Tab-separated table of C-alpha atoms and ligand atoms in Angstrom:
chain	number	residue	atom	x	y	z
A	1	MET	CA	-2.081	21.342	30.115
A	2	PHE	CA	-1.040	18.923	27.335
A	3	GLN	CA	1.059	21.241	26.001
A	4	SER	CA	4.192	19.752	27.708
A	5	ASN	CA	7.811	19.977	26.626
A	6	ILE	CA	7.512	17.447	23.863
A	7	TRP	CA	4.627	18.595	22.046
A	8	ASP	CA	6.194	21.972	22.060
A	9	ARG	CA	9.313	20.914	20.946
A	10	LEU	CA	7.578	18.887	17.895
A	11	ASN	CA	5.571	22.009	17.629
A	12	VAL	CA	2.572	19.549	17.334
A	13	LYS	CA	-1.189	21.096	18.632
A	14	TYR	CA	-2.888	17.943	19.915
A	15	PRO	CA	-1.197	15.151	21.386
A	16	ILE	CA	-1.771	12.470	19.106
A	17	VAL	CA	0.747	10.582	16.681
A	18	GLN	CA	-0.547	8.350	13.814
A	19	GLY	CA	0.933	5.076	13.847
A	20	GLY	CA	3.668	4.287	11.437
A	21	MET	CA	1.180	1.393	9.559
A	22	ALA	CA	3.458	-0.433	6.791
A	23	TRP	CA	1.732	-0.135	3.503
A	24	VAL	CA	-1.166	2.326	4.783
A	25	ALA	CA	0.869	5.458	6.286
A	26	ASN	CA	1.954	7.400	2.959
A	27	HIS	CA	1.703	10.964	2.077
A	28	SER	CA	-2.174	11.219	1.872
A	29	LEU	CA	-2.930	9.991	5.687
A	30	ALA	CA	0.452	11.824	7.132
A	31	SER	CA	-0.324	15.160	5.750
A	32	ALA	CA	-4.034	14.508	6.674
A	33	VAL	CA	-3.164	13.917	10.249
A	34	SER	CA	-0.523	16.641	10.440
A	35	ASN	CA	-2.847	19.293	9.013
A	36	ALA	CA	-5.545	18.514	11.512
A	37	GLY	CA	-3.079	19.193	14.229
A	38	GLY	CA	-1.460	15.806	14.995
A	39	LEU	CA	1.797	14.244	14.018
A	40	GLY	CA	1.553	12.659	10.980
A	41	ILE	CA	3.754	9.437	9.804
A	42	ILE	CA	5.116	8.220	6.897
A	43	ALA	CA	5.927	4.289	7.256
A	44	ALA	CA	8.969	3.472	5.425
A	45	ALA	CA	8.326	-0.437	6.338
A	46	ASN	CA	9.883	-2.514	3.766
A	47	ALA	CA	9.558	-0.265	0.842
A	48	PRO	CA	12.501	0.715	-1.273
A	49	THR	CA	14.255	3.967	0.161
A	50	GLU	CA	13.553	6.097	-3.024
A	51	VAL	CA	9.636	5.161	-2.757
A	52	VAL	CA	10.008	6.327	0.999
A	53	ARG	CA	12.005	9.489	-0.036
A	54	ARG	CA	9.159	10.533	-2.446
A	55	GLU	CA	6.532	9.754	0.326
A	56	ILE	CA	8.738	12.213	2.514
A	57	GLN	CA	8.715	15.200	-0.665
A	58	LYS	CA	5.369	14.600	-1.172
A	59	THR	CA	4.369	15.134	2.118
A	60	LYS	CA	6.297	18.499	2.157
A	61	GLU	CA	4.302	19.664	-0.434
A	62	LYS	CA	0.905	18.835	1.118
A	63	THR	CA	1.803	20.359	4.628
A	64	ASN	CA	3.654	22.934	6.469
A	65	ARG	CA	3.248	21.135	9.881
A	66	PRO	CA	5.791	18.706	11.601
A	67	PHE	CA	5.936	15.120	10.218
A	68	GLY	CA	7.599	11.936	10.745
A	69	VAL	CA	9.280	8.541	9.390
A	70	ASN	CA	8.863	5.180	10.904
A	71	VAL	CA	11.785	3.010	10.325
A	72	MET	CA	10.792	-0.515	10.326
A	73	LEU	CA	14.179	-1.833	11.861
A	74	LEU	CA	13.434	-5.354	10.610
A	75	SER	CA	13.862	-3.755	7.150
A	76	GLU	CA	16.695	-4.664	4.717
A	77	ASN	CA	17.147	-1.548	3.478
A	78	ALA	CA	16.691	0.066	7.352
A	79	GLU	CA	20.243	1.285	7.527
A	80	GLU	CA	19.534	3.088	3.827
A	81	VAL	CA	16.593	4.484	5.141
A	82	ALA	CA	17.966	5.730	8.157
A	83	HIS	CA	20.782	7.921	6.045
A	84	MET	CA	18.185	8.835	3.933
A	85	VAL	CA	15.899	10.585	6.338
A	86	CYS	CA	18.827	12.655	7.435
A	87	GLU	CA	19.139	14.005	3.663
A	88	GLU	CA	15.589	14.922	3.527
A	89	GLY	CA	15.912	17.016	6.625
A	90	VAL	CA	12.832	14.822	8.477
A	91	LYS	CA	12.346	16.352	12.011
A	92	VAL	CA	11.172	13.670	13.742
A	93	VAL	CA	11.558	9.413	13.581
A	94	THR	CA	9.670	6.943	15.367
A	95	THR	CA	11.097	3.609	14.988
A	96	GLY	CA	9.426	-0.272	15.058
A	97	ALA	CA	10.185	-3.582	15.617
A	98	GLY	CA	13.850	-3.756	17.014
A	99	ASN	CA	16.418	-1.713	18.823
A	100	PRO	CA	17.282	1.377	17.136
A	101	GLY	CA	20.855	2.169	18.879
A	102	LYS	CA	22.980	2.155	16.305
A	103	TYR	CA	21.213	4.999	14.424
A	104	MET	CA	20.819	7.056	17.783
A	105	GLU	CA	23.907	9.023	17.251
A	106	LEU	CA	23.517	9.649	13.412
A	107	TRP	CA	20.287	10.898	13.823
A	108	LYS	CA	21.035	13.195	16.994
A	109	SER	CA	23.906	14.592	15.100
A	110	TYR	CA	21.105	15.675	12.748
A	111	GLY	CA	18.739	17.381	15.343
A	112	ILE	CA	16.094	14.736	14.921
A	113	ILE	CA	13.684	14.008	17.340
A	114	VAL	CA	13.794	10.511	18.021
A	115	ILE	CA	10.561	8.060	19.664
A	116	PRO	CA	11.383	4.582	19.651
A	117	VAL	CA	8.577	2.464	19.792
A	118	VAL	CA	9.019	-0.085	23.084
A	119	PRO	CA	7.588	-3.303	23.998
A	120	SER	CA	9.300	-3.454	27.597
A	121	VAL	CA	10.875	-1.539	30.713
A	122	ALA	CA	14.199	-2.952	29.637
A	123	LEU	CA	14.215	-1.601	26.162
A	124	GLY	CA	12.912	1.617	27.113
A	125	LYS	CA	15.374	2.052	29.730
A	126	ARG	CA	18.011	1.658	27.080
A	127	MET	CA	16.923	4.107	24.576
A	128	GLU	CA	16.457	6.741	27.279
A	129	ARG	CA	19.854	5.956	27.737
A	130	TYR	CA	21.265	6.118	23.835
A	131	GLY	CA	19.605	9.682	24.307
A	132	ALA	CA	15.640	8.990	22.662
A	133	ASP	CA	13.617	12.131	23.243
A	134	ALA	CA	10.340	10.531	24.184
A	135	LEU	CA	8.823	7.123	24.101
A	136	ILE	CA	6.359	5.264	22.591
A	137	VAL	CA	4.899	2.407	24.728
A	138	GLU	CA	2.829	0.049	22.484
A	139	GLY	CA	0.713	-2.912	24.543
A	140	ASN	CA	-0.274	-5.891	22.357
A	141	GLU	CA	-3.669	-4.543	21.747
A	142	ALA	CA	-1.904	-3.288	18.894
A	143	GLY	CA	-2.490	-4.299	15.348
A	144	GLY	CA	0.660	-5.648	13.235
A	145	HIS	CA	3.935	-6.349	14.866
A	146	ILE	CA	3.617	-6.539	18.645
A	147	GLY	CA	5.373	-7.575	22.243
A	148	GLU	CA	3.763	-9.363	24.962
A	149	LEU	CA	2.330	-7.004	27.649
A	150	THR	CA	-0.911	-5.108	27.601
A	151	THR	CA	-1.132	-1.499	27.542
A	152	MET	CA	-2.680	-1.061	30.978
A	153	THR	CA	0.316	-2.869	32.364
A	154	LEU	CA	3.596	-1.456	30.356
A	155	VAL	CA	2.875	2.270	30.540
A	156	PRO	CA	2.846	2.557	34.104
A	157	GLN	CA	5.499	0.255	34.295
A	158	VAL	CA	7.891	2.254	31.762
A	159	VAL	CA	6.447	5.844	33.058
A	160	ASP	CA	8.251	5.105	36.652
A	161	ALA	CA	11.453	3.687	35.172
A	162	VAL	CA	12.136	6.584	32.545
A	163	SER	CA	11.918	10.136	32.955
A	164	ILE	CA	11.542	11.187	29.196
A	165	PRO	CA	7.583	11.847	27.761
A	166	VAL	CA	5.778	8.280	27.245
A	167	ILE	CA	3.275	8.061	24.420
A	168	ALA	CA	0.854	4.970	25.038
A	169	ALA	CA	-0.122	2.949	22.039
A	170	GLY	CA	-2.164	-0.248	21.517
A	171	GLY	CA	-5.893	-0.149	21.905
A	172	ILE	CA	-6.650	3.198	22.043
A	173	GLY	CA	-9.133	4.472	19.636
A	174	ASP	CA	-11.200	7.156	21.010
A	175	GLY	CA	-11.465	10.210	23.607
A	176	ARG	CA	-11.592	7.650	26.570
A	177	GLY	CA	-8.732	5.124	25.457
A	178	MET	CA	-6.817	8.474	25.477
A	179	ALA	CA	-7.950	9.841	28.851
A	180	ALA	CA	-7.275	6.600	30.236
A	181	ALA	CA	-3.353	6.641	28.674
A	182	PHE	CA	-3.167	10.077	30.722
A	183	MET	CA	-4.488	8.415	33.771
A	184	LEU	CA	-1.553	5.633	33.630
A	185	GLY	CA	1.222	8.842	33.117
A	186	ALA	CA	1.302	8.832	29.446
A	187	GLN	CA	1.755	12.148	27.701
A	188	GLY	CA	0.181	11.436	24.632
A	189	VAL	CA	-1.289	8.803	22.424
A	190	GLN	CA	-0.325	6.859	19.013
A	191	ILE	CA	-3.508	5.899	16.967
A	192	GLY	CA	-3.275	3.401	14.318
A	193	THR	CA	-6.482	1.196	13.905
A	194	ARG	CA	-9.080	4.172	13.938
A	195	PHE	CA	-6.682	6.235	10.806
A	196	LEU	CA	-7.253	3.248	9.122
A	197	VAL	CA	-10.826	4.117	8.008
A	198	ALA	CA	-9.719	7.552	7.822
A	199	LYS	CA	-11.052	9.478	4.440
A	200	GLU	CA	-7.748	10.517	3.586
A	201	CYS	CA	-6.535	6.700	3.810
A	202	THR	CA	-5.732	5.302	0.532
A	203	ILE	CA	-6.037	1.338	1.698
A	204	HIS	CA	-8.808	-0.654	-0.663
A	205	PRO	CA	-12.473	-0.067	0.393
A	206	SER	CA	-12.667	-3.186	1.264
A	207	TYR	CA	-9.685	-3.322	4.494
A	208	LYS	CA	-11.873	-0.717	5.410
A	209	GLU	CA	-15.169	-2.472	5.040
A	210	LYS	CA	-13.394	-4.846	7.633
A	211	ILE	CA	-12.185	-2.878	10.283
A	212	LEU	CA	-16.157	-1.278	10.368
A	213	ARG	CA	-17.557	-4.595	10.318
A	214	ALA	CA	-14.633	-6.104	13.272
A	215	LYS	CA	-16.380	-7.397	16.368
A	216	ASP	CA	-14.202	-7.273	19.869
A	217	ILE	CA	-13.173	-10.694	19.606
A	218	ASP	CA	-11.982	-10.549	15.634
A	219	THR	CA	-8.392	-10.313	15.877
A	220	VAL	CA	-6.013	-12.964	16.359
A	221	VAL	CA	-2.244	-13.283	16.581
A	222	THR	CA	-0.055	-15.566	14.263
A	223	GLY	CA	3.564	-16.077	14.432
A	224	ARG	CA	4.595	-16.272	18.181
A	225	SER	CA	6.277	-19.501	17.351
A	226	THR	CA	8.481	-17.664	14.885
A	227	GLY	CA	9.346	-14.786	17.260
A	228	HIS	CA	7.464	-11.980	15.278
A	229	PRO	CA	3.908	-12.201	16.237
A	230	VAL	CA	1.679	-10.417	14.612
A	231	ARG	CA	-1.886	-9.158	15.268
A	232	ILE	CA	-4.455	-9.437	12.258
A	233	LEU	CA	-8.097	-9.860	11.576
A	234	ARG	CA	-9.317	-13.449	11.137
A	235	ASN	CA	-9.953	-14.360	7.756
A	236	GLN	CA	-8.666	-17.598	5.518
A	237	LEU	CA	-4.995	-16.386	5.573
A	238	SER	CA	-5.181	-16.083	9.436
A	239	ARG	CA	-6.606	-19.676	9.596
A	240	GLU	CA	-3.952	-21.189	7.211
A	241	LEU	CA	-1.078	-19.432	9.233
A	242	ILE	CA	-2.492	-20.862	12.978
A	243	GLU	CA	-2.861	-24.300	10.769
A	244	MET	CA	0.737	-24.268	9.949
A	245	GLU	CA	2.074	-23.413	13.204
A	246	LYS	CA	0.101	-25.792	15.407
A	247	ASN	CA	1.765	-28.460	12.708
A	248	GLN	CA	4.855	-26.858	13.565
A	249	ALA	CA	5.588	-25.913	9.753
A	250	PRO	CA	8.992	-24.678	9.147
A	251	ILE	CA	9.866	-20.962	9.635
A	252	GLU	CA	10.467	-20.400	5.886
A	253	VAL	CA	7.296	-22.054	5.068
A	254	PHE	CA	5.342	-19.876	7.324
A	255	ASP	CA	7.353	-16.616	6.141
A	256	GLU	CA	6.757	-17.548	2.653
A	257	ALA	CA	2.727	-17.956	3.326
A	258	GLY	CA	2.891	-14.062	4.615
A	259	LYS	CA	5.001	-12.955	1.862
A	260	GLY	CA	3.192	-10.145	0.228
A	261	ALA	CA	0.209	-10.429	2.268
A	262	LEU	CA	-0.092	-7.182	3.746
A	263	ARG	CA	-0.037	-5.683	0.189
A	264	ARG	CA	-2.230	-7.978	-1.066
A	265	ALA	CA	-5.233	-6.723	1.570
A	266	VAL	CA	-4.081	-3.032	1.369
A	267	VAL	CA	-3.601	-2.609	-2.144
A	268	GLU	CA	-5.710	-5.566	-3.972
A	269	GLY	CA	-8.586	-5.614	-1.322
A	270	ASP	CA	-8.291	-9.375	-1.257
A	271	VAL	CA	-9.271	-9.541	2.564
A	272	GLU	CA	-9.284	-13.289	2.702
A	273	ARG	CA	-5.858	-14.277	1.481
A	274	GLY	CA	-4.379	-10.675	2.661
A	275	SER	CA	-2.857	-10.124	5.784
A	276	ILE	CA	-5.583	-7.412	7.768
A	277	MET	CA	-3.115	-6.060	10.295
A	278	ALA	CA	-5.569	-4.276	12.811
A	279	GLY	CA	-5.685	-3.716	16.861
A	280	GLN	CA	-7.930	-5.153	19.375
A	281	ILE	CA	-10.136	-1.843	19.135
A	282	ALA	CA	-10.906	-2.369	15.822
A	283	GLY	CA	-14.532	-3.459	17.079
A	284	LEU	CA	-14.954	-0.116	18.429
A	285	ILE	CA	-14.605	1.718	14.958
A	286	ARG	CA	-17.988	2.704	13.788
A	287	LYS	CA	-17.520	5.086	10.761
A	288	GLU	CA	-15.149	6.567	7.748
A	289	GLN	CA	-14.461	10.585	9.199
A	290	THR	CA	-11.693	12.773	8.324
A	291	CYS	CA	-8.247	13.163	10.253
A	292	GLN	CA	-9.774	16.321	11.210
A	293	GLU	CA	-12.987	14.616	12.428
A	294	ILE	CA	-11.388	12.175	14.356
A	295	ILE	CA	-8.864	14.001	16.315
A	296	GLN	CA	-11.036	16.940	17.187
A	297	GLU	CA	-13.987	14.042	18.458
A	298	MET	CA	-10.893	12.278	20.400
A	299	MET	CA	-9.989	15.468	21.921
A	300	GLU	CA	-13.435	16.729	22.829
A	301	GLN	CA	-14.347	13.525	23.962
A	302	MET	CA	-10.949	13.186	26.330
A	303	LYS	CA	-11.802	16.384	28.097
A	304	GLN	CA	-15.667	15.583	28.548
A	305	VAL	CA	-14.736	12.255	30.159
A	306	ILE	CA	-11.818	13.903	32.386
A	307	LYS	CA	-14.341	16.531	33.485
A	308	ASP	CA	-17.679	14.015	34.117
A	309	ARG	CA	-15.123	11.173	35.950
A	310	CYS	CA	-12.588	12.945	37.553
A	311	GLN	CA	-14.288	14.964	40.142
A	312	ILE	CA	-13.476	13.992	43.904
B	1	TUI	O1	6.666	-2.189	14.349
B	1	TUI	C1	5.568	-2.289	15.110
B	1	TUI	N1	4.423	-3.095	14.259
B	1	TUI	C2	4.187	-3.400	13.210
B	1	TUI	S1	5.846	-3.734	12.028
B	1	TUI	C3	5.106	-4.257	10.883
B	1	TUI	S2	5.514	-4.861	9.557
B	1	TUI	C4	6.014	-6.338	9.834
B	1	TUI	N2	5.657	-7.470	9.800
B	1	TUI	C5	5.915	-8.869	9.686
B	1	TUI	C6	6.569	-9.293	10.409
B	1	TUI	C7	7.231	-7.885	11.368
B	1	TUI	C8	7.290	-7.038	10.590
B	1	TUI	C9	3.712	-4.477	11.509
B	1	TUI	N3	3.418	-3.865	12.532
B	1	TUI	N4	5.303	-1.917	16.276
B	1	TUI	C10	6.077	-1.499	16.988
B	1	TUI	C11	6.880	-2.459	17.720
B	1	TUI	N5	8.021	-2.476	17.689
B	1	TUI	N6	6.287	-3.671	18.306
B	1	TUI	C12	7.062	-4.778	18.937
B	1	TUI	C13	7.976	-3.837	18.712
B	1	TUI	C14	9.599	-4.428	19.185
B	1	TUI	C15	9.755	-5.316	19.577
B	1	TUI	C16	11.038	-5.993	19.757
B	1	TUI	C17	10.156	-3.350	19.602
B	1	TUI	C18	11.502	-3.326	19.876
B	1	TUI	C19	12.107	-4.725	19.866
B	1	TUI	O2	13.212	-5.099	20.424
B	1	TUI	C20	14.295	-6.523	20.434
B	1	TUI	C21	15.409	-6.091	20.560
B	1	TUI	O3	15.983	-6.057	19.380
B	1	TUI	O4	15.899	-5.684	21.720
């Protein structure tokens, strides 16, 4: 039933894509997800091109399964990364934080399967016209850089507006969320926050601890006024950023305060002064598990809830 075109084309067993989380989604996480039957993703984020290239090479050493690279379009070296993925023979590209239109022809000429993340119907339609193979439709329950609409409202509207497969993202952390995404017309899901606490995820243990202790109301959105809204867990940094926005601090001052903040949390484990990007589903996430356990549990729960609740 779920071996629809896109998963066959991707040669991926389960309809689960791992989110391309900046500073988080490295070869360790991506290869573990791919080896567990999902689609692992390496996040290029703002990393130097050669660092991303090495992550791709290490991933190739650790898995024979397909994996992808997420190109973060706000990055200064996005163009360089866009070319490097072609040189490295990457089979799948996801994009975030912008319109990847200008790279589509290049990627298509290399036979790359391109799956842009979109926060709106308009961008989804535009991406379909440019030749996108599928869309990751991300609601604002997601962590990190987000759009305006919720997953519940955005997914069915994009599903109706395009004829390429839709993968739902934002607010999905277990088999129930996954089943719900299918009900909305999605053919798969992208999972970020739950993979933060995967055993193979190499972020600082303090970051994982914050996710595991998070409650439903513990995320906030900063940066709405600067045009780059970002969902993070509440901490000293989020309070400072919100205060700055309230006082209409200049964008440069705001950006300076956030600079290096994700690294501080992910690498140094500074969970007060660092940026703990996480989705609203963090409150649901209770334990550290291997990627294999996460994927298996999600698949079983999804099948069970569909069986139990979809009888008329
Ligand atoms: O990209 C993400 N999530 C991210 S990127 C990131 S790194 C970063 N950190 C601080 C500030 C900005 C970036 C952390 N989390 N998710 C996918 C996503 N894409 N969400 C929203 C969008 C998006 C927004 C606007 C995609 C396209 C878009 O298009 C605007 C246009 O140019 O049409």
